[in-house]
Coordinates of C-alpha atoms in Angstrom, one line a residue:
Chain A
M1 CA 4.1 1.8 40.0
S2 CA 4.4 4.4 37.4
L3 CA 2.4 4.3 34.2
V4 CA 3.9 7.2 32.4
R5 CA 7.5 8.5 32.8
L6 CA 8.9 11.7 31.6
H7 CA 12.6 11.8 30.7
D8 CA 14.1 15.3 30.4
L9 CA 11.1 16.2 28.4
T10 CA 11.0 19.5 26.5
L11 CA 7.8 20.3 24.6
G12 CA 7.0 23.4 22.6
Y13 CA 6.1 25.1 19.4
E14 CA 8.5 26.5 16.7
R15 CA 11.5 25.5 18.8
R16 CA 10.4 27.5 21.8
P17 CA 9.7 25.4 24.9
A18 CA 6.6 25.6 26.7
V19 CA 7.4 22.6 29.1
H20 CA 11.2 22.6 29.9
H21 CA 13.4 19.8 30.9
L22 CA 10.7 17.9 33.0
D23 CA 11.5 14.6 34.8
G24 CA 9.1 12.6 36.7
A25 CA 6.5 9.9 36.7
F26 CA 2.6 9.5 36.9
D27 CA 1.7 6.7 39.2
E28 CA -0.8 4.1 38.0
A29 CA -4.4 4.3 39.4
R30 CA -4.0 7.8 40.8
V31 CA -5.4 11.2 40.0
T32 CA -2.7 13.8 39.4
A33 CA -3.5 17.4 39.1
V34 CA -1.5 19.6 36.8
V35 CA -1.5 23.2 38.2
G36 CA 0.2 26.5 37.3
P37 CA -0.2 30.0 36.1
N38 CA -1.5 30.8 32.5
G39 CA 1.1 30.0 30.0
S40 CA 2.9 27.6 32.2
G41 CA 2.7 24.7 29.8
K42 CA -0.1 22.6 31.4
S43 CA -2.0 22.1 28.1
T44 CA 1.1 21.5 26.2
L45 CA 2.1 18.8 28.7
L46 CA -1.2 17.0 28.2
K47 CA -0.9 17.2 24.5
G48 CA 2.6 15.7 24.8
L49 CA 1.2 12.9 27.0
A50 CA -1.5 12.2 24.7
G51 CA 1.0 11.9 21.8
A52 CA -0.5 14.8 19.9
L53 CA 2.7 16.8 20.1
A54 CA 6.2 15.4 19.5
P55 CA 8.9 16.4 22.0
L56 CA 11.4 19.1 21.1
S57 CA 13.8 16.9 23.2
G58 CA 13.7 14.2 25.9
R59 CA 10.9 11.6 25.7
V60 CA 7.6 10.2 27.2
D61 CA 7.6 6.5 28.1
R62 CA 4.0 5.4 28.1
S63 CA 4.6 1.8 29.2
G64 CA 3.6 0.5 25.8
L65 CA 0.1 2.1 26.0
K66 CA -1.5 2.1 22.5
P67 CA -3.3 5.4 21.4
N68 CA -6.7 3.7 21.9
Q69 CA -5.9 3.1 25.6
I70 CA -5.3 6.8 26.1
A71 CA -8.5 9.2 26.5
Y72 CA -7.7 12.8 25.9
L73 CA -10.2 15.6 26.4
P74 CA -8.4 18.8 25.3
Q75 CA -9.4 22.3 26.8
D76 CA -10.4 23.4 23.1
H77 CA -12.2 20.2 22.4
G78 CA -12.5 20.9 18.6
V79 CA -15.9 19.5 18.2
D80 CA -17.8 21.2 15.3
R81 CA -21.2 22.1 16.8
D82 CA -22.6 22.6 13.3
F83 CA -21.6 19.0 12.3
P84 CA -24.6 16.9 11.2
M85 CA -24.2 14.3 14.1
T86 CA -26.3 13.3 17.0
I87 CA -25.0 13.2 20.7
G88 CA -25.2 9.4 20.6
E89 CA -23.1 9.2 17.5
L90 CA -20.5 11.5 19.3
V91 CA -20.4 9.4 22.3
G92 CA -20.1 6.3 20.0
L93 CA -16.8 7.7 18.6
G94 CA -15.4 6.4 21.8
L95 CA -15.7 2.8 20.3
W96 CA -13.2 3.8 17.7
G97 CA -10.2 2.2 19.3
R98 CA -11.8 -1.2 19.6
R99 CA -13.9 -1.3 16.5
G100 CA -11.6 0.6 14.1
L101 CA -12.7 1.6 10.5
F102 CA -14.7 -1.5 9.7
G103 CA -15.6 -3.3 12.9
A104 CA -19.3 -3.8 13.4
V105 CA -20.9 -2.1 16.5
T106 CA -22.2 -4.8 18.7
H107 CA -25.3 -5.0 20.9
Q108 CA -22.9 -4.8 23.9
D109 CA -21.3 -1.6 22.4
R110 CA -24.7 0.0 22.1
H111 CA -25.4 -1.0 25.9
R112 CA -22.0 0.6 26.8
I113 CA -23.0 3.9 25.0
E114 CA -26.4 3.9 26.7
D115 CA -24.7 3.1 30.2
A116 CA -22.2 6.0 29.7
M117 CA -24.9 8.5 28.7
S118 CA -26.9 7.5 31.7
A119 CA -23.7 7.9 34.0
V120 CA -23.4 11.4 32.9
G121 CA -27.1 12.2 33.1
L122 CA -27.8 12.4 29.5
S123 CA -30.3 9.6 29.1
G124 CA -32.8 10.4 26.3
F125 CA -30.2 12.8 24.5
E126 CA -29.1 10.1 22.1
D127 CA -30.8 11.6 19.0
R128 CA -30.3 15.2 19.8
A129 CA -28.2 17.2 17.2
L130 CA -24.8 18.5 18.4
G131 CA -25.9 22.0 17.8
S132 CA -29.0 21.8 19.9
V133 CA -27.4 21.1 23.3
S134 CA -25.8 23.4 25.8
G135 CA -22.0 23.7 26.4
G136 CA -22.5 21.9 29.7
Q137 CA -24.4 19.0 28.1
L138 CA -21.8 18.8 25.3
Q139 CA -19.1 18.5 28.0
R140 CA -21.1 15.7 29.6
A141 CA -21.3 13.9 26.3
L142 CA -17.5 14.2 26.0
F143 CA -17.2 12.7 29.5
A144 CA -19.5 9.9 28.2
R145 CA -17.2 9.3 25.3
V146 CA -14.2 8.9 27.7
L147 CA -16.3 6.3 29.6
V148 CA -17.0 4.4 26.4
Q149 CA -13.3 4.5 25.5
D150 CA -12.5 2.5 28.6
A151 CA -8.9 3.9 28.5
R152 CA -6.2 3.2 31.1
L153 CA -4.8 6.8 30.9
I154 CA -7.2 9.6 31.0
L155 CA -6.0 13.2 30.2
L156 CA -8.5 16.0 31.0
D157 CA -7.7 19.7 30.3
E158 CA -9.7 22.0 32.5
P159 CA -12.7 19.8 32.1
F160 CA -15.0 21.7 34.5
T161 CA -14.6 25.3 33.1
A162 CA -17.8 27.0 32.6
L163 CA -19.9 24.1 34.0
D164 CA -22.6 24.7 36.6
A165 CA -22.1 23.3 40.1
R166 CA -24.4 20.2 39.7
T167 CA -22.7 19.1 36.4
T168 CA -19.2 19.7 38.0
D169 CA -20.2 17.6 41.0
D170 CA -21.5 14.7 38.9
L171 CA -18.4 14.6 36.7
I172 CA -16.1 14.9 39.7
A173 CA -17.7 11.8 41.2
L174 CA -17.0 9.9 38.1
V175 CA -13.3 11.1 38.1
K176 CA -12.9 9.9 41.7
R177 CA -14.2 6.5 40.8
W178 CA -11.6 5.8 38.1
P179 CA -8.6 5.0 40.3
S180 CA -10.4 2.1 41.9
E181 CA -11.0 0.9 38.3
G182 CA -7.3 0.9 37.7
R183 CA -7.3 4.0 35.6
T184 CA -4.6 6.7 35.7
V185 CA -5.9 10.2 35.4
V186 CA -4.0 13.6 34.7
M187 CA -6.1 16.6 35.0
V188 CA -5.4 20.3 34.4
L189 CA -7.2 22.3 37.1
H190 CA -7.3 25.9 38.4
D191 CA -9.4 25.5 41.4
L192 CA -7.0 24.6 44.2
D193 CA -9.8 23.5 46.6
M194 CA -11.0 21.2 43.9
V195 CA -7.5 19.9 43.5
R196 CA -7.1 19.3 47.2
D197 CA -10.4 17.5 47.2
T198 CA -10.1 15.3 44.0
C199 CA -6.3 14.7 43.4
A200 CA -3.9 12.6 45.4
D201 CA -0.8 14.1 43.7
T202 CA -0.2 17.4 42.1
L203 CA 2.4 18.6 39.6
L204 CA 3.0 22.4 40.0
L205 CA 4.3 23.6 36.7
A206 CA 5.7 26.9 35.6
R207 CA 7.3 25.7 32.3
E208 CA 9.7 23.8 34.6
K209 CA 8.8 21.6 37.6
V210 CA 8.2 23.5 40.7
S211 CA 7.0 20.6 42.8
W212 CA 5.7 17.1 42.0
A213 CA 4.4 15.5 45.2
P214 CA 1.3 14.6 47.2
T215 CA -1.2 17.5 46.7
E216 CA -0.8 19.2 50.2
Q217 CA 3.0 19.2 50.0
A218 CA 3.0 20.5 46.3
L219 CA 0.6 23.3 47.0
A220 CA 2.6 24.7 49.9
P221 CA 2.6 28.5 49.8
E222 CA 6.2 28.8 49.0
N223 CA 5.8 26.5 45.9
L224 CA 2.9 28.6 44.7
L225 CA 5.0 31.7 44.9
T226 CA 7.8 30.2 43.1
A227 CA 5.5 29.2 40.3
R228 CA 4.2 32.7 39.8
R229 CA 7.7 34.2 39.7
L230 CA 9.0 31.6 37.2
S231 CA 6.1 31.9 34.8
E232 CA 6.7 35.6 34.6
A233 CA 10.3 35.0 33.5
W234 CA 9.3 34.4 29.8
S235 CA 11.5 36.1 27.3
D236 CA 10.7 36.7 23.7
G237 CA 14.3 37.2 22.9
A238 CA 15.4 33.9 24.3
G239 CA 18.7 32.4 22.8
I240 CA 19.7 28.8 22.6
C241 CA 19.1 26.6 25.7
H242 CA 22.5 25.2 26.7
R243 CA 21.2 22.6 28.9
D244 CA 20.4 20.5 25.8
H245 CA 24.0 20.6 24.7
A246 CA 25.2 19.7 28.2
A247 CA 22.9 16.7 28.3
Chain B
M1 CA -20.6 30.5 -28.1
S2 CA -23.8 29.0 -26.7
A3 CA -25.2 29.0 -30.2
V4 CA -22.9 26.1 -31.0
H5 CA -24.8 23.8 -28.7
S6 CA -28.4 23.0 -29.3
G7 CA -30.5 21.3 -26.6
A8 CA -31.9 19.0 -29.2
E9 CA -28.5 17.5 -29.8
F10 CA -28.5 15.4 -26.8
A11 CA -30.3 12.1 -26.1
L12 CA -32.5 12.7 -23.0
P13 CA -32.5 9.1 -21.6
M14 CA -28.7 9.0 -21.8
A15 CA -28.4 12.4 -20.2
L16 CA -30.9 11.5 -17.5
A17 CA -28.9 8.4 -16.7
G18 CA -25.7 10.5 -16.4
G19 CA -27.5 13.0 -14.1
L20 CA -28.7 10.3 -11.9
A21 CA -25.3 8.9 -11.5
L22 CA -23.9 12.3 -10.7
A23 CA -26.7 12.8 -8.0
L24 CA -25.9 9.4 -6.4
G25 CA -22.1 9.9 -6.2
G26 CA -21.8 13.6 -6.0
A27 CA -24.5 14.7 -3.5
P28 CA -23.4 12.7 -0.6
L29 CA -19.9 14.1 -1.1
G30 CA -21.2 17.6 -1.1
V31 CA -22.9 17.1 2.2
L32 CA -19.6 16.0 3.7
L33 CA -17.7 18.9 2.1
I34 CA -20.3 21.4 3.6
A35 CA -20.1 19.7 7.0
R36 CA -16.3 20.1 6.9
R37 CA -16.6 23.8 5.8
M38 CA -15.0 23.0 2.5
S39 CA -17.7 24.1 0.2
L40 CA -15.4 26.0 -2.2
V41 CA -13.0 23.1 -2.5
G42 CA -15.2 21.4 -5.3
D43 CA -15.0 24.7 -7.2
A44 CA -11.3 24.8 -6.8
L45 CA -10.8 21.3 -8.0
S46 CA -13.1 21.8 -11.0
H47 CA -10.7 24.4 -12.2
G48 CA -7.7 22.2 -11.3
I49 CA -8.7 19.5 -13.8
L50 CA -8.3 21.7 -16.8
P51 CA -4.6 21.2 -17.6
G52 CA -5.0 17.4 -17.5
A53 CA -7.9 17.6 -20.0
A54 CA -6.0 20.2 -22.1
L55 CA -2.8 18.2 -22.1
A56 CA -4.7 15.0 -23.2
Y57 CA -6.4 17.1 -26.0
L58 CA -2.9 18.2 -27.2
I59 CA -1.5 14.7 -27.2
A60 CA -4.5 12.6 -28.4
G61 CA -6.9 15.1 -29.9
P62 CA -10.6 15.2 -28.8
D63 CA -10.5 11.7 -27.6
P64 CA -13.1 11.4 -24.7
V65 CA -11.2 8.5 -22.8
A66 CA -7.8 10.4 -23.0
M67 CA -9.3 13.6 -21.8
T68 CA -11.1 11.9 -18.9
I69 CA -7.9 10.2 -17.8
G70 CA -5.9 13.5 -18.2
A71 CA -8.6 15.3 -16.1
L72 CA -8.6 12.6 -13.5
L73 CA -4.7 12.7 -13.1
A74 CA -4.7 16.5 -12.8
G75 CA -7.6 16.5 -10.3
F76 CA -5.7 13.9 -8.2
V77 CA -2.4 16.0 -8.4
V78 CA -4.2 19.1 -7.2
A79 CA -6.1 17.4 -4.5
G80 CA -3.1 15.4 -3.3
L81 CA -0.8 18.3 -3.2
S82 CA -3.3 20.7 -1.5
S83 CA -4.1 18.1 1.2
L84 CA -0.4 17.4 1.8
L85 CA 0.5 21.0 2.1
A86 CA -2.5 21.7 4.5
R87 CA -1.7 18.6 6.5
T88 CA 1.8 20.0 7.3
K89 CA -0.1 22.8 9.1
R90 CA 2.0 25.4 7.2
L91 CA -1.0 26.8 5.4
P92 CA -4.9 26.7 5.8
E93 CA -6.4 24.2 3.6
D94 CA -8.4 26.8 1.5
A95 CA -5.1 28.8 0.9
A96 CA -3.4 25.6 -0.2
F97 CA -6.2 24.9 -2.8
A98 CA -6.1 28.5 -3.9
V99 CA -2.4 28.1 -4.8
F100 CA -2.7 24.8 -6.6
Y101 CA -6.0 25.3 -8.4
L102 CA -5.0 28.8 -9.7
S103 CA -1.7 27.4 -10.8
A104 CA -3.3 24.5 -12.6
L105 CA -5.8 26.8 -14.3
A106 CA -3.1 29.0 -15.5
L107 CA -1.3 25.9 -16.9
G108 CA -4.5 24.8 -18.6
V109 CA -4.9 28.2 -20.2
L110 CA -1.3 28.1 -21.3
I111 CA -1.7 24.6 -23.0
L112 CA -5.1 25.4 -24.6
G113 CA -3.9 29.0 -25.8
R114 CA -2.4 27.9 -29.0
N115 CA -4.1 24.6 -29.5
A116 CA -7.8 24.9 -29.0
N117 CA -10.8 27.1 -29.9
A118 CA -13.1 28.8 -27.6
E119 CA -15.6 26.2 -28.0
M120 CA -13.5 23.5 -26.5
V121 CA -12.8 25.7 -23.4
F122 CA -16.5 26.4 -23.1
D123 CA -17.3 22.6 -23.3
L124 CA -14.8 21.8 -20.6
L125 CA -16.1 24.4 -18.1
F126 CA -19.7 24.5 -18.8
G127 CA -20.4 21.2 -20.6
A128 CA -22.0 19.8 -23.7
A129 CA -24.5 17.2 -23.0
K130 CA -24.1 16.0 -26.7
G131 CA -20.8 14.6 -25.4
L132 CA -22.6 12.2 -23.3
D133 CA -22.0 8.9 -25.2
T134 CA -21.9 5.4 -23.9
T135 CA -18.2 5.8 -22.7
A136 CA -19.0 9.0 -20.7
L137 CA -22.1 7.2 -19.2
L138 CA -19.9 4.3 -18.3
V139 CA -17.4 6.6 -16.6
S140 CA -20.2 8.4 -14.7
A141 CA -21.8 5.1 -13.6
G142 CA -18.3 3.8 -12.5
A143 CA -17.6 7.0 -10.5
A144 CA -21.0 6.8 -8.7
T145 CA -20.5 3.1 -7.9
A146 CA -16.9 3.7 -6.7
T147 CA -18.1 6.6 -4.6
L148 CA -21.0 4.8 -2.9
F149 CA -18.7 1.8 -2.2
A150 CA -16.1 3.9 -0.8
L151 CA -18.7 5.8 1.4
A152 CA -20.2 2.6 2.6
L153 CA -16.7 1.4 3.6
F154 CA -15.3 4.5 5.2
I155 CA -18.2 6.6 6.2
R156 CA -17.5 6.1 9.9
G157 CA -14.0 7.4 9.5
F158 CA -15.0 10.3 7.2
L159 CA -17.6 11.5 9.8
A160 CA -15.4 11.0 12.9
E161 CA -12.5 12.7 11.3
S162 CA -14.7 15.7 10.2
A163 CA -16.6 16.1 13.6
D164 CA -13.7 15.9 15.9
P165 CA -10.2 15.7 14.2
V166 CA -8.4 16.2 17.4
F167 CA -9.9 13.3 19.1
M168 CA -9.6 11.1 16.1
R169 CA -5.9 12.0 15.7
A170 CA -5.3 11.1 19.3
S171 CA -7.1 7.8 18.9
G172 CA -4.8 6.8 16.0
L173 CA -7.2 7.3 13.1
P174 CA -5.4 7.7 9.7
G175 CA -6.9 11.0 9.2
G176 CA -4.6 12.3 6.5
L177 CA -5.3 9.2 4.3
L178 CA -9.1 9.5 4.7
H179 CA -9.0 13.2 3.9
L180 CA -7.0 12.4 0.8
L181 CA -9.4 9.7 -0.3
L182 CA -12.3 12.2 0.2
M183 CA -10.6 14.7 -2.1
L184 CA -9.9 12.0 -4.7
L185 CA -13.6 11.0 -4.7
V186 CA -14.6 14.6 -5.3
A187 CA -12.1 14.9 -8.2
L188 CA -13.5 11.6 -9.6
N189 CA -17.1 12.8 -9.5
L190 CA -16.2 16.1 -11.1
V191 CA -14.3 14.4 -13.8
A192 CA -17.3 12.0 -14.4
G193 CA -19.6 14.9 -14.9
F194 CA -17.4 17.4 -16.7
R195 CA -17.7 16.2 -20.3
A196 CA -21.5 16.3 -20.3
F197 CA -22.4 19.1 -17.8
G198 CA -19.1 21.0 -17.5
A199 CA -16.7 21.1 -14.6
L200 CA -18.3 24.1 -13.0
M201 CA -21.9 22.9 -13.4
T202 CA -21.1 19.6 -12.1
V203 CA -19.9 21.4 -8.9
G204 CA -23.2 23.1 -8.7
L205 CA -25.0 19.7 -8.7
M206 CA -22.8 18.5 -6.0
M207 CA -22.9 21.5 -3.7
I208 CA -26.4 23.2 -4.1
P209 CA -28.5 20.1 -3.2
A210 CA -26.3 19.4 -0.3
A211 CA -26.7 22.9 0.9
A212 CA -30.5 22.6 0.5
S213 CA -30.6 19.3 2.4
R214 CA -29.5 21.1 5.6
F215 CA -32.9 22.6 5.7
W216 CA -34.5 19.2 5.8
A217 CA -32.4 16.8 7.9
R218 CA -30.0 17.0 10.9
T219 CA -28.0 13.9 10.5
Y220 CA -25.5 13.0 7.8
V221 CA -27.5 10.2 6.5
G222 CA -30.7 12.2 6.4
Q223 CA -28.9 15.1 4.6
A224 CA -27.2 12.7 2.1
G225 CA -30.4 11.0 1.2
T226 CA -32.2 14.4 0.7
A227 CA -29.3 15.8 -1.3
V228 CA -29.4 12.8 -3.7
L229 CA -33.2 13.4 -4.1
I230 CA -32.8 17.0 -4.8
S231 CA -29.9 16.5 -7.1
A232 CA -31.7 13.8 -9.1
L233 CA -34.8 16.0 -9.2
S234 CA -32.6 19.0 -10.5
S235 CA -31.0 16.9 -13.1
G236 CA -34.3 15.4 -14.4
A237 CA -36.2 18.8 -14.6
G238 CA -33.1 20.7 -15.8
L239 CA -32.4 18.2 -18.6
F240 CA -36.1 18.2 -19.5
L241 CA -36.1 22.0 -19.8
A242 CA -32.8 22.1 -21.7
H243 CA -34.1 19.4 -24.2
R244 CA -37.5 21.3 -24.6
F245 CA -36.1 24.8 -25.1
G246 CA -32.7 24.1 -26.5
A247 CA -30.8 25.5 -23.5
E248 CA -27.4 24.4 -22.0
P249 CA -28.2 21.5 -19.7
G250 CA -25.6 22.1 -17.1
A251 CA -27.0 25.6 -16.6
T252 CA -30.6 24.6 -16.5
M253 CA -29.8 21.7 -14.0
T254 CA -27.8 24.0 -11.7
L255 CA -30.5 26.8 -11.8
T256 CA -33.2 24.1 -11.0
A257 CA -31.1 23.1 -8.0
A258 CA -30.9 26.7 -7.0
S259 CA -34.6 27.0 -7.2
L260 CA -35.0 24.0 -4.9
F261 CA -32.5 25.4 -2.6
A262 CA -34.5 28.7 -2.3
L263 CA -37.7 26.6 -1.7
S264 CA -35.9 24.5 0.9
A265 CA -34.6 27.6 2.7
L266 CA -38.0 28.9 2.8
V267 CA -40.2 26.0 3.8
G268 CA -37.6 23.5 5.0
S269 CA -38.6 21.6 8.3
N270 CA -35.2 22.0 9.8
N271 CA -34.7 25.6 10.6
G272 CA -36.4 27.0 7.4
L273 CA -37.3 30.6 7.4
L274 CA -41.0 30.1 7.8
Q275 CA -40.3 27.9 10.9
N276 CA -38.9 30.9 12.6
L277 CA -41.2 33.6 11.7
P278 CA -41.6 36.2 14.5
G279 CA -44.9 35.6 16.4
R280 CA -45.0 31.9 15.9
T281 CA -46.1 30.0 18.9
H282 CA -43.2 28.3 20.8
L283 CA -42.9 24.7 21.9
E284 CA -43.3 23.4 25.4
G285 CA -39.8 22.0 25.9

């Protein structure tokens, strides 16, 4: 069963499409990789799935998911390292969806934060300042926040970039567990070996859909070649897209 | 111009109470502004309140209540329009503030030009503690109470929205509204202080202790508490000096705060200069 359906979805900036006329569905309780060359619209697609970017045309059907049931970890995470906040408080932001502006943080919530920090190997880091931890440790904390969010749809944009092998292995183990908990994961990745190892399905994107299928099928050599060719067909002098008018 | 004011003209206990109210309300806001990298927004807003105060002066004469309401309205308009423009992502926030506060300042100058003397402009920008009467004190106390109340209610949202705006927007937080509320609180505190200590000097008491507090604490609560303490100390010592030597209280308070900032930067326990002297023994882990 699909959790998120895309209907002729075009996403972009200043009327220029970065994702062009995309149709398809993300199945529930599966891990789907989004793969493609630089500039192929992967991050834009995740932004659109998260609801952080409105479509230029078409629509995203999220099966009625509320914003707090979606966890989104962007590539450029936007956390200000100078902000006077502890790692524990950052992880605690994941409670936002359930507790809102005024809800009290319960004993159970505190346990949830502790458990999440322990799951990513950050026990004892609760009181450390944001600016005092490494990039990898901050990424672990952001994963812990995703755990605290307890979301049904999890969107991860290149979550393992610049992480060491141990951290990557630990976090991948978490991701692999999520489908069995009924969570749907969409993850932008570059490492094709990692995609084959971790993701049941793959969407190969080059602004348009090249292939959206079980991973081995999607990553067939001819598809990869097509993706490379399409992404290089970008034009600065592009005119109006007539497919919009035909639709 | 400064000869117009004499330090002996103000009642010390009244001024001390006003300074304390400003410390309680303003300093925690200053810490938030610095954390959001918006240190100069207070400065911009303090200029932005000028046309409101000037227009009130034009209509009602030197009536403290009218001028306070006028300044407050102008501050809200500048804060609201700047935040709105920045939220549309058409312009960076500091640029939006620059456009509106400079326009407001020019409007204020235009209104005041034919209708006021230099002393009045001086009082507006740099203050006159002699103007600290019961009404002004009530306004200050009201602003401090409203600020602390709002902070207690919304602090989780303010911090979350400042630390990770992308995440909070995706989680459905009303970030724009919280941001606007923060700007309105800043305007409220500036207006509460401007009649006694001047719009510009009030910003000093809001921002300098907040900057100093970063050398003592790492978390928001720690920094806000330290900033209140430094701000209250600056007010007390500055007012005492002004009273004793017949100086401008706004200036002595701000300079006292600056001295405490220098001291904090030097000996502060959180990354103070002396903490990081070359040759100091390093820690184990």
